[in-house]
């Protein structure tokens, strides 16, 4: 059974700080996504990575896929209160339909 | 705007009373999914439809059923809700199976929060 573990579970930081959250698995994924979910809403796709070692940037967010495609990280520079939310990583394999989700990192950025 | 819409946003049902949650999409995506998300837990796939082809996850209880009358609509039926079924139910869509490229991801609705009393 493929599992994704995310750490930390909770993170509370001050506005302007940097942070990194992690997504780890013992399984290889051909595709990994990061979503952000706000309270009472559905997750919103941030990025998809597919190549080992790939780095993608989305404004202040930097996503990295591990060389072995088993892990990923999300780094936020100069966090803002608008970054508050639940960050979910999700992985799947080519040709399949099932996407496995991690339990998420709940981020709170204080003004 | 193309989107995924779930109704209702909040549903309160009585223990054992059948309930139906609905999902519609204007994306014309082939695949529709139902996920169950409990507090502090990962969203858990219940089943998905690829066009009219229904695919149930092995550990989805028989209490959960689904219907997809056409491309745009998909329903989640809970035949006899128990207290343990209280959760956020998320509908998602995708164009097809997971491809080799990066042009992939789910579009989620806003979810239906189900309370069982």
Tab-separated table of C-alpha atoms in Angstrom, chain B residues 32-113:
chain	number	residue	atom	x	y	z
B	32	UNK	CA	-15.278	12.006	-11.489
B	33	UNK	CA	-14.169	10.995	-7.995
B	34	UNK	CA	-15.644	10.957	-4.510
B	35	UNK	CA	-13.320	11.399	-1.547
B	36	UNK	CA	-14.129	11.275	2.160
B	37	UNK	CA	-12.107	13.607	4.379
B	38	UNK	CA	-12.307	13.388	8.154
B	39	UNK	CA	-10.758	15.918	10.472
B	40	UNK	CA	-6.930	15.792	10.483
B	41	UNK	CA	-6.926	12.840	8.085
B	42	UNK	CA	-5.949	12.413	4.454
B	43	UNK	CA	-8.764	12.480	1.903
B	44	UNK	CA	-9.730	8.864	1.208
B	45	UNK	CA	-10.902	7.749	-2.240
B	46	UNK	CA	-14.277	6.014	-2.133
B	47	UNK	CA	-14.813	5.410	-5.876
B	48	UNK	CA	-14.506	6.957	-9.284
B	49	UNK	CA	-16.258	6.913	-12.646
B	50	UNK	CA	-14.374	6.906	-15.926
B	51	UNK	CA	-17.208	7.911	-18.226
B	52	UNK	CA	-19.862	5.320	-17.291
B	53	UNK	CA	-17.375	2.806	-15.936
B	54	UNK	CA	-17.721	2.601	-12.126
B	55	UNK	CA	-14.677	1.713	-10.030
B	56	UNK	CA	-15.131	1.001	-6.346
B	57	UNK	CA	-12.233	1.001	-3.890
B	58	UNK	CA	-11.879	-2.349	-2.139
B	59	UNK	CA	-12.317	-0.872	1.329
B	60	UNK	CA	-15.317	1.345	0.560
B	61	UNK	CA	-18.253	0.160	2.697
B	62	UNK	CA	-21.351	-1.183	0.906
B	63	UNK	CA	-23.268	1.616	2.604
B	64	UNK	CA	-21.801	4.004	0.025
B	65	UNK	CA	-23.106	3.960	-3.540
B	66	UNK	CA	-22.730	6.260	-6.502
B	67	UNK	CA	-24.562	7.163	-9.698
B	68	UNK	CA	-23.439	9.049	-12.757
B	69	UNK	CA	-26.447	9.640	-15.035
B	70	UNK	CA	-24.465	11.770	-17.499
B	71	UNK	CA	-21.053	13.390	-17.974
B	72	UNK	CA	-21.930	16.417	-15.883
B	73	UNK	CA	-23.476	14.902	-12.777
B	74	UNK	CA	-22.406	12.417	-10.140
B	75	UNK	CA	-24.192	11.482	-6.917
B	76	UNK	CA	-23.043	9.926	-3.669
B	77	UNK	CA	-25.722	7.914	-1.870
B	78	UNK	CA	-25.258	6.863	1.748
B	79	UNK	CA	-27.908	4.253	2.427
B	80	UNK	CA	-27.806	4.184	6.224
B	81	UNK	CA	-25.539	6.883	7.618
B	82	UNK	CA	-23.801	6.117	10.883
B	83	UNK	CA	-22.075	8.513	13.253
B	84	UNK	CA	-18.745	7.432	11.768
B	85	UNK	CA	-19.803	8.707	8.355
B	86	UNK	CA	-19.745	12.322	9.481
B	87	UNK	CA	-17.083	13.947	7.326
B	88	UNK	CA	-16.375	16.341	4.488
B	89	UNK	CA	-17.213	14.697	1.145
B	90	UNK	CA	-15.206	16.003	-1.773
B	91	UNK	CA	-16.027	15.570	-5.435
B	92	UNK	CA	-13.174	15.935	-7.904
B	93	UNK	CA	-12.712	15.633	-11.647
B	94	UNK	CA	-9.844	14.955	-14.017
B	95	UNK	CA	-9.526	14.780	-17.773
B	96	UNK	CA	-8.431	11.145	-17.752
B	97	UNK	CA	-5.957	8.764	-16.198
B	98	UNK	CA	-2.658	10.023	-14.770
B	99	UNK	CA	-0.492	10.950	-17.773
B	100	UNK	CA	3.269	11.046	-18.071
B	101	UNK	CA	3.340	14.823	-18.300
B	102	UNK	CA	2.699	17.619	-15.855
B	103	UNK	CA	-0.656	18.650	-17.241
B	104	UNK	CA	-2.533	16.777	-14.560
B	105	UNK	CA	-4.336	17.423	-11.360
B	106	UNK	CA	-7.751	17.263	-9.820
B	107	UNK	CA	-10.324	20.031	-9.821
B	108	UNK	CA	-12.239	19.809	-6.572
B	109	UNK	CA	-15.608	21.131	-5.558
B	110	UNK	CA	-16.036	23.019	-2.296
B	111	UNK	CA	-17.201	19.893	-0.532
B	112	UNK	CA	-20.273	18.889	1.447
B	113	UNK	CA	-19.885	18.683	5.199
